[in-house]
Amino acid sequence: MNYWTEHVFNTWQWWFNIAALLLPVILWWKLVDKKKLMEIIVYGFMVSAFAIYFDTIGETSVLWEYPYLIIPLDYILIDVDYAIMPVLYMLAYQYFPTWKGYTAANIVLSASYAFLAEPLFVKLGLYEMHGWKFIYSFPIYVVIAILCKWLTLYFIEKQTAMED
């Protein structure tokens, strides 16, 4: 706790993480289709849950770490797992309703996360890798996107069948 208070809290990296947590959510609220709000939120919560799950595995396996956390009692990058990743995936889910468009959009998003965002976070000192490589992240991001869309549509189909 002392280390976090003296070396993390109120640094530019800490403020960067705060902004990266809040700004995507504000943007999402302005862009989200309010008529499909519940469906999109369910999808986003699943993305977040999978992101947290994989982040926890990576962090506890010491494959990577985050030196600048928003709160000292956590070890995941809250802004990525709770905001950046779910928001961008939710927007892809909303704007690309067909599987073909959605898959293409998420391949681009996944490549952007793995080969642009992760290296940027490393360069900024927000993400440290220990034996992990950017290429390993790419298929995980793709699988999260595909699985979450499939599960969301599956649940919608089951609910619709029960209502009929």
GROMACS .gro file of N, CA and C in nm:
model
  492
    1MET      N    1   0.083  -0.119   0.000
    1MET     CA    2   0.000   0.000   0.000
    1MET      C    3   0.087   0.126   0.000
    2ASN      N    4   0.196   0.122   0.078
    2ASN     CA    5   0.287   0.238   0.081
    2ASN      C    6   0.349   0.263  -0.056
    3TYR      N    7   0.389   0.154  -0.125
    3TYR     CA    8   0.448   0.170  -0.257
    3TYR      C    9   0.349   0.238  -0.350
    4TRP      N   10   0.224   0.190  -0.350
    4TRP     CA   11   0.121   0.247  -0.438
    4TRP      C   12   0.099   0.395  -0.407
    5THR      N   13   0.090   0.428  -0.279
    5THR     CA   14   0.066   0.566  -0.238
    5THR      C   15   0.182   0.657  -0.279
    6GLU      N   16   0.304   0.610  -0.265
    6GLU     CA   17   0.421   0.693  -0.292
    6GLU      C   18   0.465   0.694  -0.438
    7HIS      N   19   0.439   0.585  -0.513
    7HIS     CA   20   0.495   0.573  -0.648
    7HIS      C   21   0.393   0.561  -0.761
    8VAL      N   22   0.266   0.538  -0.727
    8VAL     CA   23   0.166   0.517  -0.832
    8VAL      C   24   0.057   0.624  -0.828
    9PHE      N   25  -0.005   0.639  -0.712
    9PHE     CA   26  -0.117   0.732  -0.698
    9PHE      C   27  -0.077   0.874  -0.740
   10ASN      N   28  -0.160   0.932  -0.822
   10ASN     CA   29  -0.146   1.070  -0.867
   10ASN      C   30  -0.032   1.093  -0.967
   11THR      N   31   0.026   0.985  -1.022
   11THR     CA   32   0.126   1.000  -1.129
   11THR      C   33   0.051   1.021  -1.260
   12TRP      N   34   0.122   1.059  -1.364
   12TRP     CA   35   0.056   1.077  -1.494
   12TRP      C   36   0.001   0.944  -1.544
   13GLN      N   37   0.068   0.832  -1.509
   13GLN     CA   38   0.019   0.700  -1.552
   13GLN      C   39  -0.112   0.666  -1.482
   14TRP      N   40  -0.120   0.702  -1.355
   14TRP     CA   41  -0.244   0.677  -1.280
   14TRP      C   42  -0.357   0.759  -1.341
   15TRP      N   43  -0.333   0.886  -1.372
   15TRP     CA   44  -0.435   0.971  -1.433
   15TRP      C   45  -0.471   0.922  -1.573
   16PHE      N   46  -0.372   0.872  -1.646
   16PHE     CA   47  -0.398   0.813  -1.777
   16PHE      C   48  -0.497   0.697  -1.763
   17ASN      N   49  -0.475   0.610  -1.665
   17ASN     CA   50  -0.565   0.497  -1.641
   17ASN      C   51  -0.705   0.544  -1.601
   18ILE      N   52  -0.713   0.649  -1.521
   18ILE     CA   53  -0.845   0.704  -1.484
   18ILE      C   54  -0.918   0.753  -1.608
   19ALA      N   55  -0.848   0.829  -1.692
   19ALA     CA   56  -0.909   0.879  -1.816
   19ALA      C   57  -0.948   0.764  -1.908
   20ALA      N   58  -0.863   0.662  -1.915
   20ALA     CA   59  -0.892   0.546  -2.000
   20ALA      C   60  -1.008   0.463  -1.947
   21LEU      N   61  -1.041   0.480  -1.821
   21LEU     CA   62  -1.158   0.414  -1.763
   21LEU      C   63  -1.285   0.493  -1.792
   22LEU      N   64  -1.279   0.624  -1.778
   22LEU     CA   65  -1.400   0.707  -1.788
   22LEU      C   66  -1.437   0.746  -1.931
   23LEU      N   67  -1.340   0.785  -2.011
   23LEU     CA   68  -1.370   0.836  -2.146
   23LEU      C   69  -1.439   0.734  -2.237
   24PRO      N   70  -1.396   0.608  -2.239
   24PRO     CA   71  -1.467   0.513  -2.324
   24PRO      C   72  -1.613   0.493  -2.283
   25VAL      N   73  -1.640   0.494  -2.154
   25VAL     CA   74  -1.777   0.476  -2.106
   25VAL      C   75  -1.864   0.595  -2.147
   26ILE      N   76  -1.811   0.715  -2.138
   26ILE     CA   77  -1.884   0.835  -2.182
   26ILE      C   78  -1.911   0.828  -2.332
   27LEU      N   79  -1.810   0.793  -2.409
   27LEU     CA   80  -1.827   0.778  -2.554
   27LEU      C   81  -1.931   0.671  -2.585
   28TRP      N   82  -1.921   0.558  -2.518
   28TRP     CA   83  -2.015   0.448  -2.540
   28TRP      C   84  -2.158   0.493  -2.514
   29TRP      N   85  -2.180   0.564  -2.404
   29TRP     CA   86  -2.316   0.607  -2.370
   29TRP      C   87  -2.375   0.697  -2.479
   30LYS      N   88  -2.291   0.777  -2.540
   30LYS     CA   89  -2.339   0.865  -2.648
   30LYS      C   90  -2.371   0.786  -2.775
   31LEU      N   91  -2.301   0.676  -2.798
   31LEU     CA   92  -2.314   0.601  -2.923
   31LEU      C   93  -2.403   0.477  -2.916
   32VAL      N   94  -2.427   0.426  -2.796
   32VAL     CA   95  -2.499   0.299  -2.784
   32VAL      C   96  -2.644   0.314  -2.830
   33ASP      N   97  -2.693   0.210  -2.895
   33ASP     CA   98  -2.833   0.202  -2.936
   33ASP      C   99  -2.915   0.170  -2.812
   34LYS      N  100  -2.985   0.270  -2.760
   34LYS     CA  101  -3.059   0.254  -2.634
   34LYS      C  102  -3.173   0.153  -2.647
   35LYS      N  103  -3.219   0.127  -2.769
   35LYS     CA  104  -3.326   0.028  -2.790
   35LYS      C  105  -3.275  -0.115  -2.768
   36LYS      N  106  -3.145  -0.134  -2.781
   36LYS     CA  107  -3.084  -0.266  -2.762
   36LYS      C  108  -2.991  -0.265  -2.641
   37LEU      N  109  -3.017  -0.174  -2.549
   37LEU     CA  110  -2.927  -0.151  -2.436
   37LEU      C  111  -2.900  -0.278  -2.356
   38MET      N  112  -3.005  -0.352  -2.318
   38MET     CA  113  -2.986  -0.470  -2.234
   38MET      C  114  -2.903  -0.576  -2.307
   39GLU      N  115  -2.932  -0.599  -2.433
   39GLU     CA  116  -2.857  -0.698  -2.511
   39GLU      C  117  -2.709  -0.658  -2.521
   40ILE      N  118  -2.684  -0.532  -2.548
   40ILE     CA  119  -2.547  -0.485  -2.564
   40ILE      C  120  -2.472  -0.488  -2.431
   41ILE      N  121  -2.540  -0.454  -2.323
   41ILE     CA  122  -2.477  -0.459  -2.191
   41ILE      C  123  -2.443  -0.602  -2.152
   42VAL      N  124  -2.535  -0.695  -2.177
   42VAL     CA  125  -2.507  -0.836  -2.147
   42VAL      C  126  -2.382  -0.882  -2.223
   43TYR      N  127  -2.377  -0.848  -2.350
   43TYR     CA  128  -2.260  -0.880  -2.432
   43TYR      C  129  -2.133  -0.818  -2.372
   44GLY      N  130  -2.140  -0.690  -2.336
   44GLY     CA  131  -2.025  -0.620  -2.280
   44GLY      C  132  -1.979  -0.678  -2.147
   45PHE      N  133  -2.074  -0.720  -2.062
   45PHE     CA  134  -2.037  -0.783  -1.936
   45PHE      C  135  -1.964  -0.915  -1.959
   46MET      N  136  -2.008  -0.989  -2.061
   46MET     CA  137  -1.937  -1.114  -2.092
   46MET      C  138  -1.795  -1.085  -2.140
   47VAL      N  139  -1.779  -0.986  -2.226
   47VAL     CA  140  -1.645  -0.948  -2.272
   47VAL      C  141  -1.558  -0.912  -2.152
   48SER      N  142  -1.613  -0.831  -2.063
   48SER     CA  143  -1.538  -0.789  -1.944
   48SER      C  144  -1.502  -0.909  -1.857
   49ALA      N  145  -1.596  -1.001  -1.838
   49ALA     CA  146  -1.570  -1.119  -1.755
   49ALA      C  147  -1.457  -1.204  -1.814
   50PHE      N  148  -1.461  -1.226  -1.944
   50PHE     CA  149  -1.353  -1.304  -2.008
   50PHE      C  150  -1.220  -1.229  -2.001
   51ALA      N  151  -1.223  -1.099  -2.020
   51ALA     CA  152  -1.100  -1.019  -2.013
   51ALA      C  153  -1.039  -1.029  -1.873
   52ILE      N  154  -1.123  -1.017  -1.771
   52ILE     CA  155  -1.076  -1.028  -1.633
   52ILE      C  156  -1.020  -1.168  -1.606
   53TYR      N  157  -1.091  -1.269  -1.656
   53TYR     CA  158  -1.047  -1.408  -1.638
   53TYR      C  159  -0.907  -1.429  -1.697
   54PHE      N  160  -0.889  -1.390  -1.823
   54PHE     CA  161  -0.758  -1.409  -1.888
   54PHE      C  162  -0.651  -1.320  -1.826
   55ASP      N  163  -0.689  -1.200  -1.786
   55ASP     CA  164  -0.593  -1.110  -1.721
   55ASP      C  165  -0.546  -1.168  -1.588
   56THR      N  166  -0.639  -1.226  -1.514
   56THR     CA  167  -0.606  -1.287  -1.385
   56THR      C  168  -0.510  -1.405  -1.405
   57ILE      N  169  -0.536  -1.487  -1.505
   57ILE     CA  170  -0.446  -1.599  -1.534
   57ILE      C  171  -0.307  -1.547  -1.569
   58GLY      N  172  -0.300  -1.450  -1.657
   58GLY     CA  173  -0.170  -1.396  -1.698
   58GLY      C  174  -0.094  -1.330  -1.585
   59GLU      N  175  -0.165  -1.255  -1.505
   59GLU     CA  176  -0.101  -1.183  -1.394
   59GLU      C  177  -0.054  -1.281  -1.286
   60THR      N  178  -0.140  -1.375  -1.247
   60THR     CA  179  -0.101  -1.469  -1.141
   60THR      C  180   0.003  -1.570  -1.189
   61SER      N  181   0.012  -1.592  -1.319
   61SER     CA  182   0.116  -1.679  -1.375
   61SER      C  183   0.245  -1.603  -1.402
   62VAL      N  184   0.246  -1.476  -1.369
   62VAL     CA  185   0.360  -1.386  -1.387
   62VAL      C  186   0.404  -1.380  -1.535
   63LEU      N  187   0.306  -1.384  -1.624
   63LEU     CA  188   0.334  -1.366  -1.767
   63LEU      C  189   0.340  -1.217  -1.801
   64TRP      N  190   0.271  -1.137  -1.721
   64TRP     CA  191   0.274  -0.992  -1.736
   64TRP      C  192   0.231  -0.928  -1.606
   65GLU      N  193   0.251  -0.798  -1.597
   65GLU     CA  194   0.206  -0.723  -1.479
   65GLU      C  195   0.179  -0.580  -1.519
   66TYR      N  196   0.106  -0.513  -1.431
   66TYR     CA  197   0.070  -0.373  -1.452
   66TYR      C  198   0.125  -0.291  -1.335
   67PRO      N  199   0.230  -0.212  -1.359
   67PRO     CA  200   0.292  -0.135  -1.250
   67PRO      C  201   0.207  -0.020  -1.197
   68TYR      N  202   0.113   0.030  -1.278
   68TYR     CA  203   0.033   0.147  -1.237
   68TYR      C  204  -0.114   0.110  -1.235
   69LEU      N  205  -0.161   0.072  -1.117
   69LEU     CA  206  -0.300   0.031  -1.102
   69LEU      C  207  -0.383   0.144  -1.044
   70ILE      N  208  -0.510   0.147  -1.081
   70ILE     CA  209  -0.599   0.252  -1.030
   70ILE      C  210  -0.619   0.238  -0.880
   71ILE      N  211  -0.638   0.114  -0.835
   71ILE     CA  212  -0.652   0.089  -0.691
   71ILE      C  213  -0.543  -0.011  -0.649
   72PRO      N  214  -0.493   0.000  -0.527
   72PRO     CA  215  -0.379  -0.082  -0.486
   72PRO      C  216  -0.414  -0.227  -0.454
   73LEU      N  217  -0.539  -0.259  -0.441
   73LEU     CA  218  -0.578  -0.392  -0.398
   73LEU      C  219  -0.615  -0.483  -0.515
   74ASP      N  220  -0.575  -0.448  -0.632
   74ASP     CA  221  -0.611  -0.524  -0.750
   74ASP      C  222  -0.485  -0.553  -0.830
   75TYR      N  223  -0.495  -0.641  -0.926
   75TYR     CA  224  -0.380  -0.670  -1.011
   75TYR      C  225  -0.417  -0.674  -1.159
   76ILE      N  226  -0.540  -0.636  -1.193
   76ILE     CA  227  -0.579  -0.627  -1.333
   76ILE      C  228  -0.584  -0.480  -1.374
   77LEU      N  229  -0.571  -0.456  -1.501
   77LEU     CA  230  -0.578  -0.319  -1.552
   77LEU      C  231  -0.726  -0.285  -1.572
   78ILE      N  232  -0.786  -0.226  -1.471
   78ILE     CA  233  -0.929  -0.201  -1.468
   78ILE      C  234  -0.977  -0.126  -1.591
   79ASP      N  235  -0.904  -0.025  -1.634
   79ASP     CA  236  -0.951   0.055  -1.747
   79ASP      C  237  -0.962  -0.028  -1.874
   80VAL      N  238  -0.873  -0.123  -1.895
   80VAL     CA  239  -0.881  -0.208  -2.014
   80VAL      C  240  -0.992  -0.311  -1.999
   81ASP      N  241  -0.994  -0.381  -1.886
   81ASP     CA  242  -1.089  -0.491  -1.867
   81ASP      C  243  -1.234  -0.445  -1.845
   82TYR      N  244  -1.253  -0.329  -1.787
   82TYR     CA  245  -1.388  -0.280  -1.758
   82TYR      C  246  -1.437  -0.175  -1.856
   83ALA      N  247  -1.348  -0.113  -1.933
   83ALA     CA  248  -1.393  -0.003  -2.019
   83ALA      C  249  -1.345  -0.014  -2.162
   84ILE      N  250  -1.216  -0.003  -2.186
   84ILE     CA  251  -1.166   0.005  -2.324
   84ILE      C  252  -1.209  -0.116  -2.406
   85MET      N  253  -1.176  -0.234  -2.359
   85MET     CA  254  -1.206  -0.354  -2.437
   85MET      C  255  -1.357  -0.378  -2.451
   86PRO      N  256  -1.434  -0.378  -2.342
   86PRO     CA  257  -1.578  -0.399  -2.358
   86PRO      C  258  -1.646  -0.292  -2.444
   87VAL      N  259  -1.607  -0.167  -2.428
   87VAL     CA  260  -1.672  -0.060  -2.505
   87VAL      C  261  -1.647  -0.078  -2.654
   88LEU      N  262  -1.523  -0.101  -2.693
   88LEU     CA  263  -1.495  -0.117  -2.836
   88LEU      C  264  -1.561  -0.242  -2.893
   89TYR      N  265  -1.562  -0.350  -2.817
   89TYR     CA  266  -1.632  -0.470  -2.862
   89TYR      C  267  -1.783  -0.447  -2.869
   90MET      N  268  -1.840  -0.375  -2.772
   90MET     CA  269  -1.984  -0.347  -2.777
   90MET      C  270  -2.020  -0.263  -2.899
   91LEU      N  271  -1.936  -0.169  -2.932
   91LEU     CA  272  -1.962  -0.087  -3.052
   91LEU      C  273  -1.952  -0.173  -3.178
   92ALA      N  274  -1.858  -0.264  -3.183
   92ALA     CA  275  -1.848  -0.356  -3.297
   92ALA      C  276  -1.972  -0.445  -3.303
   93TYR      N  277  -2.018  -0.492  -3.188
   93TYR     CA  278  -2.138  -0.575  -3.181
   93TYR      C  279  -2.259  -0.498  -3.234
   94GLN      N  280  -2.268  -0.373  -3.197
   94GLN     CA  281  -2.381  -0.290  -3.238
   94GLN      C  282  -2.376  -0.254  -3.387
   95TYR      N  283  -2.261  -0.212  -3.435
   95TYR     CA  284  -2.250  -0.159  -3.571
   95TYR      C  285  -2.227  -0.265  -3.679
   96PHE      N  286  -2.192  -0.386  -3.639
   96PHE     CA  287  -2.169  -0.494  -3.735
   96PHE      C  288  -2.255  -0.615  -3.697
   97PRO      N  289  -2.384  -0.611  -3.730
   97PRO     CA  290  -2.476  -0.715  -3.685
   97PRO      C  291  -2.457  -0.851  -3.754
   98THR      N  292  -2.404  -0.853  -3.876
   98THR     CA  293  -2.384  -0.982  -3.943
   98THR      C  294  -2.255  -1.046  -3.894
   99TRP      N  295  -2.251  -1.178  -3.898
   99TRP     CA  296  -2.131  -1.248  -3.855
   99TRP      C  297  -2.010  -1.210  -3.937
  100LYS      N  298  -2.030  -1.193  -4.067
  100LYS     CA  299  -1.918  -1.160  -4.155
  100LYS      C  300  -1.857  -1.025  -4.118
  101GLY      N  301  -1.942  -0.923  -4.107
  101GLY     CA  302  -1.894  -0.790  -4.070
  101GLY      C  303  -1.836  -0.786  -3.931
  102TYR      N  304  -1.903  -0.854  -3.839
  102TYR     CA  305  -1.859  -0.858  -3.700
  102TYR      C  306  -1.721  -0.925  -3.688
  103THR      N  307  -1.706  -1.037  -3.757
  103THR     CA  308  -1.579  -1.109  -3.751
  103THR      C  309  -1.466  -1.024  -3.809
  104ALA      N  310  -1.492  -0.961  -3.922
  104ALA     CA  311  -1.389  -0.875  -3.983
  104ALA      C  312  -1.354  -0.759  -3.890
  105ALA      N  313  -1.456  -0.694  -3.833
  105ALA     CA  314  -1.432  -0.582  -3.741
  105ALA      C  315  -1.352  -0.627  -3.620
  106ASN      N  316  -1.382  -0.745  -3.568
  106ASN     CA  317  -1.312  -0.791  -3.449
  106ASN      C  318  -1.172  -0.843  -3.478
  107ILE      N  319  -1.147  -0.887  -3.599
  107ILE     CA  320  -1.009  -0.920  -3.636
  107ILE      C  321  -0.926  -0.791  -3.637
  108VAL      N  322  -0.984  -0.685  -3.692
  108VAL     CA  323  -0.914  -0.555  -3.692
  108VAL      C  324  -0.895  -0.505  -3.549
  109LEU      N  325  -1.001  -0.513  -3.466
  109LEU     CA  326  -0.990  -0.471  -3.326
  109LEU      C  327  -0.886  -0.554  -3.252
  110SER      N  328  -0.891  -0.684  -3.269
  110SER     CA  329  -0.797  -0.773  -3.199
  110SER      C  330  -0.653  -0.745  -3.241
  111ALA      N  331  -0.632  -0.722  -3.369
  111ALA     CA  332  -0.498  -0.687  -3.417
  111ALA      C  333  -0.455  -0.552  -3.359
  112SER      N  334  -0.548  -0.459  -3.350
  112SER     CA  335  -0.517  -0.327  -3.292
  112SER      C  336  -0.479  -0.339  -3.146
  113TYR      N  337  -0.553  -0.422  -3.071
  113TYR     CA  338  -0.519  -0.443  -2.930
  113TYR      C  339  -0.380  -0.505  -2.917
  114ALA      N  340  -0.359  -0.616  -2.991
  114ALA     CA  341  -0.236  -0.695  -2.974
  114ALA      C  342  -0.112  -0.625  -3.029
  115PHE      N  343  -0.126  -0.556  -3.142
  115PHE     CA  344  -0.007  -0.506  -3.211
  115PHE      C  345   0.010  -0.354  -3.207
  116LEU      N  346  -0.090  -0.284  -3.156
  116LEU     CA  347  -0.078  -0.138  -3.141
  116LEU      C  348  -0.092  -0.097  -2.994
  117ALA      N  349  -0.204  -0.135  -2.930
  117ALA     CA  350  -0.230  -0.092  -2.793
  117ALA      C  351  -0.132  -0.154  -2.693
  118GLU      N  352  -0.112  -0.285  -2.703
  118GLU     CA  353  -0.020  -0.349  -2.608
  118GLU      C  354   0.122  -0.293  -2.619
  119PRO      N  355   0.179  -0.281  -2.740
  119PRO     CA  356   0.313  -0.219  -2.749
  119PRO      C  357   0.315  -0.076  -2.696
  120LEU      N  358   0.208  -0.001  -2.721
  120LEU     CA  359   0.201   0.136  -2.668
  120LEU      C  360   0.201   0.134  -2.516
  121PHE      N  361   0.122   0.046  -2.455
  121PHE     CA  362   0.117   0.037  -2.309
  121PHE      C  363   0.253  -0.006  -2.253
  122VAL      N  364   0.324  -0.093  -2.324
  122VAL     CA  365   0.460  -0.131  -2.281
  122VAL      C  366   0.550  -0.008  -2.286
  123LYS      N  367   0.545   0.064  -2.397
  123LYS     CA  368   0.630   0.183  -2.414
  123LYS      C  369   0.601   0.289  -2.306
  124LEU      N  370   0.474   0.302  -2.267
  124LEU     CA  371   0.436   0.398  -2.164
  124LEU      C  372   0.465   0.348  -2.023
  125GLY      N  373   0.508   0.223  -2.010
  125GLY     CA  374   0.539   0.167  -1.879
  125GLY      C  375   0.417   0.120  -1.803
  126LEU      N  376   0.304   0.104  -1.872
  126LEU     CA  377   0.180   0.063  -1.807
  126LEU      C  378   0.162  -0.089  -1.807
  127TYR      N  379   0.243  -0.158  -1.885
  127TYR     CA  380   0.229  -0.302  -1.907
  127TYR      C  381   0.368  -0.360  -1.922
  128GLU      N  382   0.400  -0.460  -1.840
  128GLU     CA  383   0.530  -0.527  -1.848
  128GLU      C  384   0.507  -0.675  -1.878
  129MET      N  385   0.575  -0.725  -1.980
  129MET     CA  386   0.559  -0.865  -2.019
  129MET      C  387   0.679  -0.946  -1.971
  130HIS      N  388   0.649  -1.067  -1.922
  130HIS     CA  389   0.752  -1.158  -1.872
  130HIS      C  390   0.735  -1.292  -1.944
  131GLY      N  391   0.789  -1.300  -2.064
  131GLY     CA  392   0.776  -1.423  -2.142
  131GLY      C  393   0.654  -1.425  -2.232
  132TRP      N  394   0.570  -1.327  -2.223
  132TRP     CA  395   0.451  -1.316  -2.308
  132TRP      C  396   0.490  -1.239  -2.433
  133LYS      N  397   0.425  -1.272  -2.544
  133LYS     CA  398   0.450  -1.202  -2.670
  133LYS      C  399   0.318  -1.148  -2.723
  134PHE      N  400   0.325  -1.036  -2.793
  134PHE     CA  401   0.204  -0.973  -2.845
  134PHE      C  402   0.121  -1.068  -2.931
  135ILE      N  403   0.187  -1.151  -3.008
  135ILE     CA  404   0.117  -1.243  -3.098
  135ILE      C  405   0.028  -1.340  -3.021
  136TYR      N  406   0.063  -1.373  -2.896
  136TYR     CA  407  -0.019  -1.464  -2.816
  136TYR      C  408  -0.154  -1.402  -2.783
  137SER      N  409  -0.158  -1.271  -2.770
  137SER     CA  410  -0.282  -1.203  -2.732
  137SER      C  411  -0.385  -1.202  -2.845
  138PHE      N  412  -0.337  -1.196  -2.968
  138PHE     CA  413  -0.428  -1.181  -3.082
  138PHE      C  414  -0.537  -1.287  -3.087
  139PRO      N  415  -0.506  -1.418  -3.085
  139PRO     CA  416  -0.614  -1.517  -3.092
  139PRO      C  417  -0.707  -1.513  -2.970
  140ILE      N  418  -0.653  -1.475  -2.855
  140ILE     CA  419  -0.738  -1.465  -2.736
  140ILE      C  420  -0.843  -1.357  -2.755
  141TYR      N  421  -0.801  -1.241  -2.806
  141TYR     CA  422  -0.897  -1.134  -2.832
  141TYR      C  423  -1.003  -1.177  -2.934
  142VAL      N  424  -0.962  -1.247  -3.038
  142VAL     CA  425  -1.058  -1.294  -3.139
  142VAL      C  426  -1.157  -1.392  -3.077
  143VAL      N  427  -1.107  -1.487  -2.999
  143VAL     CA  428  -1.194  -1.587  -2.936
  143VAL      C  429  -1.292  -1.521  -2.840
  144ILE      N  430  -1.247  -1.426  -2.761
  144ILE     CA  431  -1.338  -1.355  -2.670
  144ILE      C  432  -1.452  -1.292  -2.748
  145ALA      N  433  -1.421  -1.223  -2.857
  145ALA     CA  434  -1.523  -1.155  -2.937
  145ALA      C  435  -1.623  -1.255  -2.996
  146ILE      N  436  -1.573  -1.361  -3.056
  146ILE     CA  437  -1.659  -1.460  -3.122
  146ILE      C  438  -1.746  -1.532  -3.018
  147LEU      N  439  -1.684  -1.576  -2.909
  147LEU     CA  440  -1.757  -1.649  -2.806
  147LEU      C  441  -1.866  -1.563  -2.742
  148CYS      N  442  -1.835  -1.438  -2.715
  148CYS     CA  443  -1.934  -1.350  -2.651
  148CYS      C  444  -2.053  -1.321  -2.742
  149LYS      N  445  -2.028  -1.302  -2.870
  149LYS     CA  446  -2.140  -1.281  -2.964
  149LYS      C  447  -2.224  -1.408  -2.973
  150TRP      N  448  -2.158  -1.522  -2.985
  150TRP     CA  449  -2.230  -1.648  -2.996
  150TRP      C  450  -2.316  -1.671  -2.871
  151LEU      N  451  -2.259  -1.651  -2.753
  151LEU     CA  452  -2.334  -1.670  -2.629
  151LEU      C  453  -2.451  -1.573  -2.618
  152THR      N  454  -2.429  -1.449  -2.654
  152THR     CA  455  -2.537  -1.349  -2.648
  152THR      C  456  -2.651  -1.390  -2.739
  153LEU      N  457  -2.621  -1.426  -2.861
  153LEU     CA  458  -2.726  -1.467  -2.956
  153LEU      C  459  -2.794  -1.596  -2.911
  154TYR      N  460  -2.718  -1.686  -2.852
  154TYR     CA  461  -2.775  -1.811  -2.799
  154TYR      C  462  -2.875  -1.781  -2.688
  155PHE      N  463  -2.840  -1.694  -2.595
  155PHE     CA  464  -2.931  -1.659  -2.486
  155PHE      C  465  -3.055  -1.587  -2.537
  156ILE      N  466  -3.039  -1.500  -2.634
  156ILE     CA  467  -3.154  -1.431  -2.693
  156ILE      C  468  -3.247  -1.532  -2.759
  157GLU      N  469  -3.190  -1.626  -2.832
  157GLU     CA  470  -3.270  -1.729  -2.898
  157GLU      C  471  -3.346  -1.813  -2.796
  158LYS      N  472  -3.281  -1.852  -2.688
  158LYS     CA  473  -3.346  -1.932  -2.583
  158LYS      C  474  -3.458  -1.853  -2.516
  159GLN      N  475  -3.433  -1.726  -2.489
  159GLN     CA  476  -3.536  -1.643  -2.426
  159GLN      C  477  -3.656  -1.627  -2.519
  160THR      N  478  -3.631  -1.603  -2.646
  160THR     CA  479  -3.738  -1.587  -2.744
  160THR      C  480  -3.820  -1.715  -2.755
  161ALA      N  481  -3.754  -1.830  -2.756
  161ALA     CA  482  -3.824  -1.958  -2.764
  161ALA      C  483  -3.911  -1.982  -2.642
  162MET      N  484  -3.865  -1.938  -2.526
  162MET     CA  485  -3.943  -1.957  -2.403
  162MET      C  486  -4.064  -1.864  -2.399
  163GLU      N  487  -4.054  -1.750  -2.465
  163GLU     CA  488  -4.165  -1.654  -2.466
  163GLU      C  489  -4.275  -1.695  -2.562
  164ASP      N  490  -4.240  -1.776  -2.663
  164ASP     CA  491  -4.340  -1.817  -2.763
  164ASP      C  492  -4.428  -1.928  -2.715
   0.00000   0.00000   0.00000
